[in-house]
Amino acid sequence: MKRCWPLPPALVLLALCVSCSPSPGAANQPEGNAGKGAPPSPVTLTLYMQSAFPIQNQIMDIIHNKYPHITIKPLLREKGQMPEDLLAAGTFPDIIYASTPWYTDYLDLKVLLDLNELAKLKGLDVGKLDPLAIDAIKMWGEKGELYALPIYRNFAVTYYNKDLFDKFGVPYPKDGMTWKQAIEIAKTMTRKEDNVEYKGLDASESYSAVSALSTPFVKPDGKANLLHERFALALQNLKEIYGIPGNRPGINVSEFYKGTVAMSVFWNVIASFEEMSKKGTPLNWDMVTTPTYDAAPGKSFQVDSHNLSISAHSKHKEEAFQVIAYLLSKEVQADISKNGYLPSLADPDLEKVFGANLQSLKGKNVSAIFKQQSAPLYKITRYDSIVMGELGKAMNEVLDNQKDVNSALREANERADKAIEQVRKP
């Protein structure tokens, strides 16, 4: 996939929440003992993150403005600071930031706190959060445990370069396209003119191709699932896209920024367009819904939320929950939406203000983001990364015309099973 795409400018969203002011009487903003006599004692909360995010300082400012006694200390997940290292040293962090698929090692170490009790105690109505995001998180619990809360959600759309469509006299793509329709447009838009090669469609990689189909990579018995017909469907689709002469795979969405790709199906990269606009080099782009499979009508990529968890070892669980609850308050969630990220709070008012602070979204087809529903997340296992890696190899073999789809998947499935068995051995 890997599913480790940058949490893009993603977290930049909270940077713009610094100006948030508390909303009087909000039920989901526990105040601890603030305002009840003596000021609360200073507290430092360690925030554990997969990689350095440009907004970590802004997160600290946001929380400090709301709770002056709370200081957020960032800690990166890297060599010497892996979860097992921190647990052994007795310094496991208070809050963990991760996207929905990445919880296996935390659960193995038993370091995540079930948030159900704190949510009930502090009056946080989990039912007001996006149900698909909550369902995906709850899949990690065997008895209904809630090991994280979603702060914002990701989304995918089809970005298209209006200048290229105008240049070649081709009608713009529309919402509701199927993959077959998108491929036909791509055939028309893929060409070479004035020694410049233009690609019609970049559909990213193998994980994204199967994402909308919500198909598990591993079966309940622990065996690889690449022989499922939906993997063949996704791989055949990629073969048709990248089998168009001149339309070889790009590097995510980077080529689209250069103006040589007509359409790119990808996750939320609106922050990049905003940055280009601010620099005075805007791209003449717009967006429509992601192309769909007949087998999964109306479904975009799988639900992908970015979440905060609390360590079961934290000495400041209530303060950590205050932080999370504040980030889920309607005022902060509104700012998240205004700055081009899908809030986790399921509220029509927040959809209405989506992108309001962004110049790059003026006049754009913002409704495309809300016309499709994310596909449900499949059941994730600790062996998924092994199978995903083999799927990627199969994709390359198919695109390089080394093997047909079925042969590539069959051999990939065999390799994955052997690798899983090796990992299982004591």
CSV table of C-alpha atoms in Angstrom, one decimal:
chain,number,residue,atom,x,y,z
A,1,MET,CA,0.0,0.0,0.0
A,2,LYS,CA,1.2,0.8,1.9
A,3,ARG,CA,-1.3,2.7,3.9
A,4,CYS,CA,1.5,4.8,5.3
A,5,TRP,CA,0.9,7.7,2.9
A,6,PRO,CA,1.9,10.9,4.6
A,7,LEU,CA,-0.7,12.1,7.0
A,8,PRO,CA,-0.4,14.9,4.7
A,9,PRO,CA,-0.6,18.4,5.3
A,10,ALA,CA,-3.2,16.5,7.2
A,11,LEU,CA,-2.5,17.6,10.6
A,12,VAL,CA,-2.0,21.1,9.3
A,13,LEU,CA,-5.7,21.4,9.9
A,14,LEU,CA,-5.3,21.9,13.6
A,15,ALA,CA,-2.8,24.7,13.0
A,16,LEU,CA,-5.7,26.8,12.0
A,17,CYS,CA,-7.7,26.0,15.0
A,18,VAL,CA,-5.5,28.2,17.3
A,19,SER,CA,-8.0,31.0,17.3
A,20,CYS,CA,-10.7,28.7,18.6
A,21,SER,CA,-12.5,30.0,21.7
A,22,PRO,CA,-14.4,27.7,24.1
A,23,SER,CA,-18.1,27.3,23.5
A,24,PRO,CA,-20.1,28.0,26.6
A,25,GLY,CA,-21.9,25.0,28.0
A,26,ALA,CA,-20.6,22.5,25.5
A,27,ALA,CA,-21.4,19.1,26.9
A,28,ASN,CA,-18.3,17.4,25.4
A,29,GLN,CA,-15.7,19.8,26.9
A,30,PRO,CA,-14.9,18.5,30.4
A,31,GLU,CA,-13.2,21.3,32.3
A,32,GLY,CA,-11.6,19.3,35.1
A,33,ASN,CA,-11.1,21.4,38.2
A,34,ALA,CA,-10.5,24.6,36.3
A,35,GLY,CA,-12.3,27.6,37.7
A,36,LYS,CA,-13.1,25.9,41.0
A,37,GLY,CA,-10.8,27.7,43.4
A,38,ALA,CA,-7.1,27.0,43.2
A,39,PRO,CA,-5.7,26.7,39.6
A,40,PRO,CA,-5.0,23.2,38.5
A,41,SER,CA,-1.5,21.8,38.8
A,42,PRO,CA,0.7,21.9,35.7
A,43,VAL,CA,0.5,18.7,33.6
A,44,THR,CA,2.7,17.5,30.8
A,45,LEU,CA,1.2,15.0,28.3
A,46,THR,CA,3.4,13.2,25.9
A,47,LEU,CA,2.0,12.9,22.3
A,48,TYR,CA,3.3,9.9,20.4
A,49,MET,CA,3.3,10.2,16.6
A,50,GLN,CA,4.4,8.0,13.7
A,51,SER,CA,6.5,10.8,12.2
A,52,ALA,CA,7.1,14.5,12.5
A,53,PHE,CA,4.1,16.5,11.6
A,54,PRO,CA,4.2,20.2,10.7
A,55,ILE,CA,1.4,21.0,13.1
A,56,GLN,CA,2.8,19.5,16.3
A,57,ASN,CA,3.6,23.0,17.6
A,58,GLN,CA,0.1,24.2,16.7
A,59,ILE,CA,-1.5,21.3,18.6
A,60,MET,CA,0.4,22.4,21.6
A,61,ASP,CA,-0.7,26.0,21.2
A,62,ILE,CA,-4.4,25.0,20.7
A,63,ILE,CA,-4.4,22.9,23.9
A,64,HIS,CA,-2.4,25.4,25.9
A,65,ASN,CA,-4.8,28.2,24.9
A,66,LYS,CA,-7.7,26.1,26.2
A,67,TYR,CA,-5.9,24.6,29.2
A,68,PRO,CA,-3.0,26.7,30.2
A,69,HIS,CA,-1.9,24.2,32.8
A,70,ILE,CA,-1.5,21.4,30.1
A,71,THR,CA,1.7,21.2,28.1
A,72,ILE,CA,1.9,18.8,25.1
A,73,LYS,CA,5.3,17.2,24.6
A,74,PRO,CA,5.8,15.5,21.1
A,75,LEU,CA,7.6,12.2,20.8
A,76,LEU,CA,8.4,10.5,17.5
A,77,ARG,CA,8.1,6.8,16.9
A,78,GLU,CA,11.6,6.0,15.7
A,79,LYS,CA,14.6,3.8,16.5
A,80,GLY,CA,15.1,3.6,20.3
A,81,GLN,CA,11.6,5.0,20.8
A,82,MET,CA,9.5,2.2,19.5
A,83,PRO,CA,6.4,1.2,21.6
A,84,GLU,CA,8.2,-1.8,23.2
A,85,ASP,CA,11.2,0.4,24.1
A,86,LEU,CA,9.1,2.9,25.8
A,87,LEU,CA,7.1,0.3,27.7
A,88,ALA,CA,10.2,-1.4,28.9
A,89,ALA,CA,11.6,1.9,30.1
A,90,GLY,CA,8.4,2.8,31.9
A,91,THR,CA,8.0,6.0,29.8
A,92,PHE,CA,5.1,5.0,27.6
A,93,PRO,CA,3.4,8.2,26.2
A,94,ASP,CA,0.1,9.6,27.4
A,95,ILE,CA,-1.6,10.1,24.0
A,96,ILE,CA,-1.0,8.1,20.7
A,97,TYR,CA,-1.8,9.6,17.3
A,98,ALA,CA,-2.4,7.0,14.5
A,99,SER,CA,-4.7,6.3,11.6
A,100,THR,CA,-7.2,3.5,11.8
A,101,PRO,CA,-5.2,0.6,10.4
A,102,TRP,CA,-2.2,0.9,12.7
A,103,TYR,CA,-3.0,-0.6,16.1
A,104,THR,CA,-1.7,-4.2,16.1
A,105,ASP,CA,1.5,-3.6,18.1
A,106,TYR,CA,-0.2,-1.3,20.6
A,107,LEU,CA,-2.8,-4.0,21.3
A,108,ASP,CA,-0.2,-6.7,21.5
A,109,LEU,CA,1.5,-4.7,24.2
A,110,LYS,CA,-1.8,-4.0,25.9
A,111,VAL,CA,-1.1,-0.3,26.2
A,112,LEU,CA,-4.4,1.2,24.9
A,113,LEU,CA,-7.1,2.4,27.3
A,114,ASP,CA,-10.8,1.5,26.6
A,115,LEU,CA,-12.3,5.0,26.3
A,116,ASN,CA,-15.9,3.9,26.7
A,117,GLU,CA,-16.0,4.6,30.4
A,118,LEU,CA,-14.3,8.0,30.2
A,119,ALA,CA,-16.6,9.1,27.4
A,120,LYS,CA,-19.7,8.1,29.4
A,121,LEU,CA,-18.3,9.7,32.6
A,122,LYS,CA,-17.4,13.0,30.8
A,123,GLY,CA,-20.5,13.3,28.7
A,124,LEU,CA,-18.9,12.8,25.3
A,125,ASP,CA,-21.6,11.5,23.0
A,126,VAL,CA,-19.8,9.0,20.7
A,127,GLY,CA,-23.0,8.6,18.7
A,128,LYS,CA,-22.5,12.1,17.2
A,129,LEU,CA,-19.2,11.0,15.6
A,130,ASP,CA,-19.0,9.5,12.1
A,131,PRO,CA,-20.4,5.9,12.5
A,132,LEU,CA,-18.1,4.4,9.8
A,133,ALA,CA,-15.1,5.8,11.6
A,134,ILE,CA,-16.3,4.5,15.0
A,135,ASP,CA,-17.1,1.1,13.6
A,136,ALA,CA,-13.7,0.8,12.1
A,137,ILE,CA,-12.1,1.6,15.4
A,138,LYS,CA,-14.3,-0.7,17.3
A,139,MET,CA,-13.2,-3.6,15.1
A,140,TRP,CA,-10.1,-3.6,17.1
A,141,GLY,CA,-12.0,-4.4,20.3
A,142,GLU,CA,-13.1,-8.0,21.0
A,143,LYS,CA,-15.9,-6.9,23.5
A,144,GLY,CA,-16.9,-3.5,22.2
A,145,GLU,CA,-13.8,-1.6,23.4
A,146,LEU,CA,-13.2,1.8,22.1
A,147,TYR,CA,-9.4,2.2,21.9
A,148,ALA,CA,-9.4,5.6,20.0
A,149,LEU,CA,-11.5,8.5,19.0
A,150,PRO,CA,-11.4,10.0,15.5
A,151,ILE,CA,-10.3,13.6,15.2
A,152,TYR,CA,-10.8,14.0,11.5
A,153,ARG,CA,-11.4,11.8,8.4
A,154,ASN,CA,-9.6,11.4,5.1
A,155,PHE,CA,-11.5,11.4,1.8
A,156,ALA,CA,-10.7,10.6,-1.8
A,157,VAL,CA,-11.8,12.3,-5.0
A,158,THR,CA,-10.9,12.5,-8.7
A,159,TYR,CA,-8.8,15.7,-9.3
A,160,TYR,CA,-8.7,16.9,-12.9
A,161,ASN,CA,-6.7,19.6,-14.7
A,162,LYS,CA,-9.2,21.9,-16.4
A,163,ASP,CA,-6.5,23.4,-18.6
A,164,LEU,CA,-5.7,20.1,-20.2
A,165,PHE,CA,-9.3,19.3,-20.9
A,166,ASP,CA,-9.7,22.7,-22.5
A,167,LYS,CA,-6.5,22.3,-24.5
A,168,PHE,CA,-7.6,19.0,-26.0
A,169,GLY,CA,-11.3,20.0,-26.4
A,170,VAL,CA,-12.5,17.1,-24.2
A,171,PRO,CA,-15.6,17.6,-21.9
A,172,TYR,CA,-14.8,17.7,-18.2
A,173,PRO,CA,-15.3,14.5,-16.2
A,174,LYS,CA,-18.5,14.3,-14.1
A,175,ASP,CA,-19.6,13.1,-10.7
A,176,GLY,CA,-20.8,9.4,-10.7
A,177,MET,CA,-18.3,8.0,-13.2
A,178,THR,CA,-17.6,4.3,-13.2
A,179,TRP,CA,-14.0,3.1,-13.8
A,180,LYS,CA,-15.0,2.0,-17.3
A,181,GLN,CA,-16.0,5.6,-18.1
A,182,ALA,CA,-12.9,7.1,-16.5
A,183,ILE,CA,-10.7,4.7,-18.6
A,184,GLU,CA,-12.4,5.8,-21.8
A,185,ILE,CA,-11.7,9.5,-20.9
A,186,ALA,CA,-8.1,8.5,-20.1
A,187,LYS,CA,-7.6,7.0,-23.5
A,188,THR,CA,-8.6,10.3,-25.1
A,189,MET,CA,-6.5,12.4,-22.8
A,190,THR,CA,-3.3,10.3,-23.0
A,191,ARG,CA,-1.2,11.7,-25.7
A,192,LYS,CA,2.1,13.4,-26.7
A,193,GLU,CA,2.1,16.9,-28.0
A,194,ASP,CA,5.0,19.4,-28.6
A,195,ASN,CA,7.3,16.7,-27.1
A,196,VAL,CA,5.3,16.7,-23.9
A,197,GLU,CA,3.8,13.4,-22.7
A,198,TYR,CA,0.4,13.8,-21.1
A,199,LYS,CA,-1.2,11.0,-19.0
A,200,GLY,CA,-4.9,10.6,-18.9
A,201,LEU,CA,-5.4,9.0,-15.5
A,202,ASP,CA,-3.3,8.2,-12.4
A,203,ALA,CA,-5.1,5.7,-10.2
A,204,SER,CA,-2.4,5.3,-7.6
A,205,GLU,CA,-1.4,1.8,-6.5
A,206,SER,CA,-2.7,-1.6,-5.7
A,207,TYR,CA,-4.1,-0.8,-2.2
A,208,SER,CA,-6.2,2.1,-3.5
A,209,ALA,CA,-7.4,-0.1,-6.4
A,210,VAL,CA,-9.0,-2.6,-4.0
A,211,SER,CA,-9.9,-0.1,-1.3
A,212,ALA,CA,-13.5,0.6,-2.3
A,213,LEU,CA,-14.2,-3.2,-2.5
A,214,SER,CA,-13.7,-3.7,1.3
A,215,THR,CA,-12.0,-7.0,0.8
A,216,PRO,CA,-9.9,-8.5,3.6
A,217,PHE,CA,-6.3,-9.3,2.8
A,218,VAL,CA,-6.3,-12.2,5.2
A,219,LYS,CA,-9.0,-14.8,5.7
A,220,PRO,CA,-10.4,-15.7,9.2
A,221,ASP,CA,-8.2,-18.8,9.1
A,222,GLY,CA,-5.1,-16.7,8.8
A,223,LYS,CA,-4.4,-17.5,5.2
A,224,ALA,CA,-3.8,-14.9,2.4
A,225,ASN,CA,-7.0,-13.9,0.6
A,226,LEU,CA,-5.6,-12.8,-2.8
A,227,LEU,CA,-7.5,-15.4,-4.7
A,228,HIS,CA,-10.7,-13.6,-3.9
A,229,GLU,CA,-12.4,-12.5,-7.1
A,230,ARG,CA,-12.3,-8.8,-6.0
A,231,PHE,CA,-8.5,-8.7,-6.1
A,232,ALA,CA,-8.6,-10.0,-9.6
A,233,LEU,CA,-11.2,-7.3,-10.5
A,234,ALA,CA,-9.0,-4.5,-9.0
A,235,LEU,CA,-5.8,-5.8,-10.7
A,236,GLN,CA,-7.6,-6.1,-14.0
A,237,ASN,CA,-8.8,-2.5,-13.6
A,238,LEU,CA,-5.3,-1.3,-13.1
A,239,LYS,CA,-4.1,-3.3,-16.1
A,240,GLU,CA,-6.6,-1.5,-18.3
A,241,ILE,CA,-5.7,1.9,-16.9
A,242,TYR,CA,-2.0,1.5,-17.2
A,243,GLY,CA,-2.2,-0.5,-20.3
A,244,ILE,CA,-3.2,2.6,-22.2
A,245,PRO,CA,0.0,3.5,-24.2
A,246,GLY,CA,1.8,6.3,-22.5
A,247,ASN,CA,-0.2,6.1,-19.3
A,248,ARG,CA,2.3,4.4,-17.0
A,249,PRO,CA,1.9,4.8,-13.2
A,250,GLY,CA,3.0,8.0,-11.7
A,251,ILE,CA,4.2,8.8,-8.2
A,252,ASN,CA,1.0,9.3,-6.3
A,253,VAL,CA,-0.3,12.7,-7.2
A,254,SER,CA,3.0,14.6,-7.7
A,255,GLU,CA,2.9,14.5,-11.5
A,256,PHE,CA,-0.6,16.0,-11.4
A,257,TYR,CA,0.9,19.1,-9.7
A,258,LYS,CA,3.2,19.5,-12.6
A,259,GLY,CA,0.3,19.8,-15.1
A,260,THR,CA,1.0,16.7,-17.2
A,261,VAL,CA,-1.8,14.4,-15.7
A,262,ALA,CA,-5.4,14.9,-16.7
A,263,MET,CA,-7.0,13.0,-13.8
A,264,SER,CA,-5.7,11.7,-10.5
A,265,VAL,CA,-7.7,9.6,-8.1
A,266,PHE,CA,-6.2,10.2,-4.7
A,267,TRP,CA,-6.7,11.1,-1.1
A,268,ASN,CA,-7.2,14.7,0.2
A,269,VAL,CA,-4.4,16.9,-1.0
A,270,ILE,CA,-6.3,20.2,-0.9
A,271,ALA,CA,-3.6,21.7,1.3
A,272,SER,CA,-1.1,21.4,-1.5
A,273,PHE,CA,-3.4,23.2,-3.9
A,274,GLU,CA,-3.8,25.9,-1.3
A,275,GLU,CA,-0.1,26.3,-0.9
A,276,MET,CA,0.3,26.6,-4.7
A,277,SER,CA,-2.4,29.3,-4.7
A,278,LYS,CA,-0.7,31.2,-2.0
A,279,LYS,CA,2.6,31.1,-3.9
A,280,GLY,CA,1.0,32.6,-6.9
A,281,THR,CA,1.3,29.4,-9.0
A,282,PRO,CA,-2.3,28.1,-8.8
A,283,LEU,CA,-3.3,25.0,-10.8
A,284,ASN,CA,-6.6,25.3,-12.7
A,285,TRP,CA,-8.1,22.2,-11.2
A,286,ASP,CA,-11.5,20.8,-10.0
A,287,MET,CA,-12.8,17.6,-8.6
A,288,VAL,CA,-15.5,15.0,-9.1
A,289,THR,CA,-16.3,11.8,-7.2
A,290,THR,CA,-14.0,8.8,-7.4
A,291,PRO,CA,-14.8,6.3,-10.2
A,292,THR,CA,-16.7,3.3,-8.9
A,293,TYR,CA,-16.9,-0.4,-9.5
A,294,ASP,CA,-20.2,-2.0,-10.4
A,295,ALA,CA,-19.5,-4.4,-7.5
A,296,ALA,CA,-19.5,-1.4,-5.1
A,297,PRO,CA,-21.8,1.3,-6.4
A,298,GLY,CA,-21.5,4.7,-4.8
A,299,LYS,CA,-18.5,3.7,-2.7
A,300,SER,CA,-15.3,5.7,-2.5
A,301,PHE,CA,-12.0,4.5,-0.8
A,302,GLN,CA,-12.4,2.8,2.6
A,303,VAL,CA,-13.0,4.9,5.7
A,304,ASP,CA,-9.7,6.3,7.0
A,305,SER,CA,-9.8,8.4,10.2
A,306,HIS,CA,-6.9,9.9,12.1
A,307,ASN,CA,-7.3,9.2,15.8
A,308,LEU,CA,-6.1,9.8,19.3
A,309,SER,CA,-5.8,7.1,21.9
A,310,ILE,CA,-4.9,7.2,25.6
A,311,SER,CA,-2.3,5.0,27.2
A,312,ALA,CA,-3.4,2.6,29.8
A,313,HIS,CA,-0.2,3.5,31.6
A,314,SER,CA,-0.8,7.3,31.6
A,315,LYS,CA,-0.9,9.0,35.0
A,316,HIS,CA,-3.0,11.7,33.5
A,317,LYS,CA,-5.8,9.9,31.8
A,318,GLU,CA,-8.5,12.6,32.6
A,319,GLU,CA,-6.4,15.4,31.3
A,320,ALA,CA,-5.6,13.4,28.2
A,321,PHE,CA,-9.3,12.9,27.7
A,322,GLN,CA,-9.9,16.6,28.1
A,323,VAL,CA,-7.5,17.2,25.2
A,324,ILE,CA,-9.3,14.8,23.0
A,325,ALA,CA,-12.8,16.0,24.0
A,326,TYR,CA,-11.9,19.6,23.2
A,327,LEU,CA,-10.6,18.6,19.7
A,328,LEU,CA,-14.0,17.0,19.2
A,329,SER,CA,-16.0,20.1,20.3
A,330,LYS,CA,-18.1,21.6,17.5
A,331,GLU,CA,-16.1,24.8,17.4
A,332,VAL,CA,-12.8,23.0,16.8
A,333,GLN,CA,-14.4,20.6,14.4
A,334,ALA,CA,-15.9,23.5,12.5
A,335,ASP,CA,-12.4,25.0,12.0
A,336,ILE,CA,-11.2,21.6,10.9
A,337,SER,CA,-13.9,21.6,8.2
A,338,LYS,CA,-13.3,25.2,7.2
A,339,ASN,CA,-9.7,24.4,6.6
A,340,GLY,CA,-10.4,21.5,4.2
A,341,TYR,CA,-10.5,18.4,6.3
A,342,LEU,CA,-13.5,16.2,7.1
A,343,PRO,CA,-14.4,16.6,10.7
A,344,SER,CA,-15.3,13.5,12.7
A,345,LEU,CA,-18.4,15.1,14.2
A,346,ALA,CA,-21.3,14.1,12.0
A,347,ASP,CA,-23.1,17.4,11.7
A,348,PRO,CA,-24.6,18.9,8.5
A,349,ASP,CA,-23.6,22.4,9.7
A,350,LEU,CA,-20.0,21.3,9.4
A,351,GLU,CA,-20.4,20.2,5.8
A,352,LYS,CA,-21.8,23.6,4.9
A,353,VAL,CA,-18.6,25.4,6.0
A,354,PHE,CA,-16.2,22.9,4.4
A,355,GLY,CA,-13.2,24.8,2.9
A,356,ALA,CA,-14.6,28.2,3.8
A,357,ASN,CA,-11.1,29.4,4.8
A,358,LEU,CA,-9.4,28.2,1.6
A,359,GLN,CA,-8.9,30.4,-1.5
A,360,SER,CA,-8.1,27.3,-3.6
A,361,LEU,CA,-11.6,25.9,-3.1
A,362,LYS,CA,-13.5,29.0,-4.3
A,363,GLY,CA,-15.8,27.9,-7.1
A,364,LYS,CA,-14.8,24.2,-6.9
A,365,ASN,CA,-17.1,21.2,-6.9
A,366,VAL,CA,-16.9,20.7,-3.1
A,367,SER,CA,-20.1,18.7,-3.1
A,368,ALA,CA,-18.2,15.8,-4.8
A,369,ILE,CA,-16.6,15.1,-1.4
A,370,PHE,CA,-20.0,14.4,0.2
A,371,LYS,CA,-21.7,12.6,-2.7
A,372,GLN,CA,-20.0,9.3,-2.0
A,373,GLN,CA,-19.8,7.3,1.2
A,374,SER,CA,-16.6,5.8,2.3
A,375,ALA,CA,-16.5,2.0,1.9
A,376,PRO,CA,-16.5,0.1,5.3
A,377,LEU,CA,-13.1,-1.0,6.6
A,378,TYR,CA,-12.4,-4.7,6.2
A,379,LYS,CA,-11.2,-6.8,9.1
A,380,ILE,CA,-7.5,-5.9,9.6
A,381,THR,CA,-5.0,-8.5,10.9
A,382,ARG,CA,-1.3,-8.4,11.9
A,383,TYR,CA,-0.4,-10.1,8.6
A,384,ASP,CA,-2.0,-7.6,6.2
A,385,SER,CA,1.3,-5.9,5.4
A,386,ILE,CA,2.7,-9.2,4.2
A,387,VAL,CA,-0.2,-9.8,1.8
A,388,MET,CA,-0.2,-6.2,0.7
A,389,GLY,CA,3.4,-6.4,-0.3
A,390,GLU,CA,2.8,-9.5,-2.4
A,391,LEU,CA,-0.1,-7.8,-4.0
A,392,GLY,CA,2.1,-4.9,-5.0
A,393,LYS,CA,4.6,-7.3,-6.6
A,394,ALA,CA,1.8,-9.0,-8.5
A,395,MET,CA,0.6,-5.6,-9.8
A,396,ASN,CA,4.1,-4.9,-11.1
A,397,GLU,CA,4.3,-8.2,-12.8
A,398,VAL,CA,0.9,-7.7,-14.5
A,399,LEU,CA,1.7,-4.1,-15.6
A,400,ASP,CA,5.1,-5.3,-17.0
A,401,ASN,CA,3.3,-8.0,-18.9
A,402,GLN,CA,5.3,-10.7,-17.2
A,403,LYS,CA,2.2,-12.6,-16.0
A,404,ASP,CA,-1.5,-12.6,-16.4
A,405,VAL,CA,-3.7,-11.4,-13.5
A,406,ASN,CA,-4.7,-14.9,-12.2
A,407,SER,CA,-1.2,-16.3,-12.4
A,408,ALA,CA,0.3,-13.3,-10.6
A,409,LEU,CA,-2.3,-13.4,-7.8
A,410,ARG,CA,-2.0,-17.2,-7.4
A,411,GLU,CA,1.8,-17.0,-7.0
A,412,ALA,CA,1.5,-13.9,-4.8
A,413,ASN,CA,-1.0,-15.7,-2.6
A,414,GLU,CA,1.4,-18.7,-2.2
A,415,ARG,CA,4.3,-16.4,-1.3
A,416,ALA,CA,2.2,-14.6,1.2
A,417,ASP,CA,1.1,-17.9,2.9
A,418,LYS,CA,4.7,-19.0,3.2
A,419,ALA,CA,5.7,-15.6,4.7
A,420,ILE,CA,2.8,-15.7,7.2
A,421,GLU,CA,3.8,-19.2,8.3
A,422,GLN,CA,7.3,-18.1,8.9
A,423,VAL,CA,6.2,-15.2,11.1
A,424,ARG,CA,3.9,-17.5,13.0
A,425,LYS,CA,6.8,-19.9,13.9
A,426,PRO,CA,8.1,-19.3,17.4
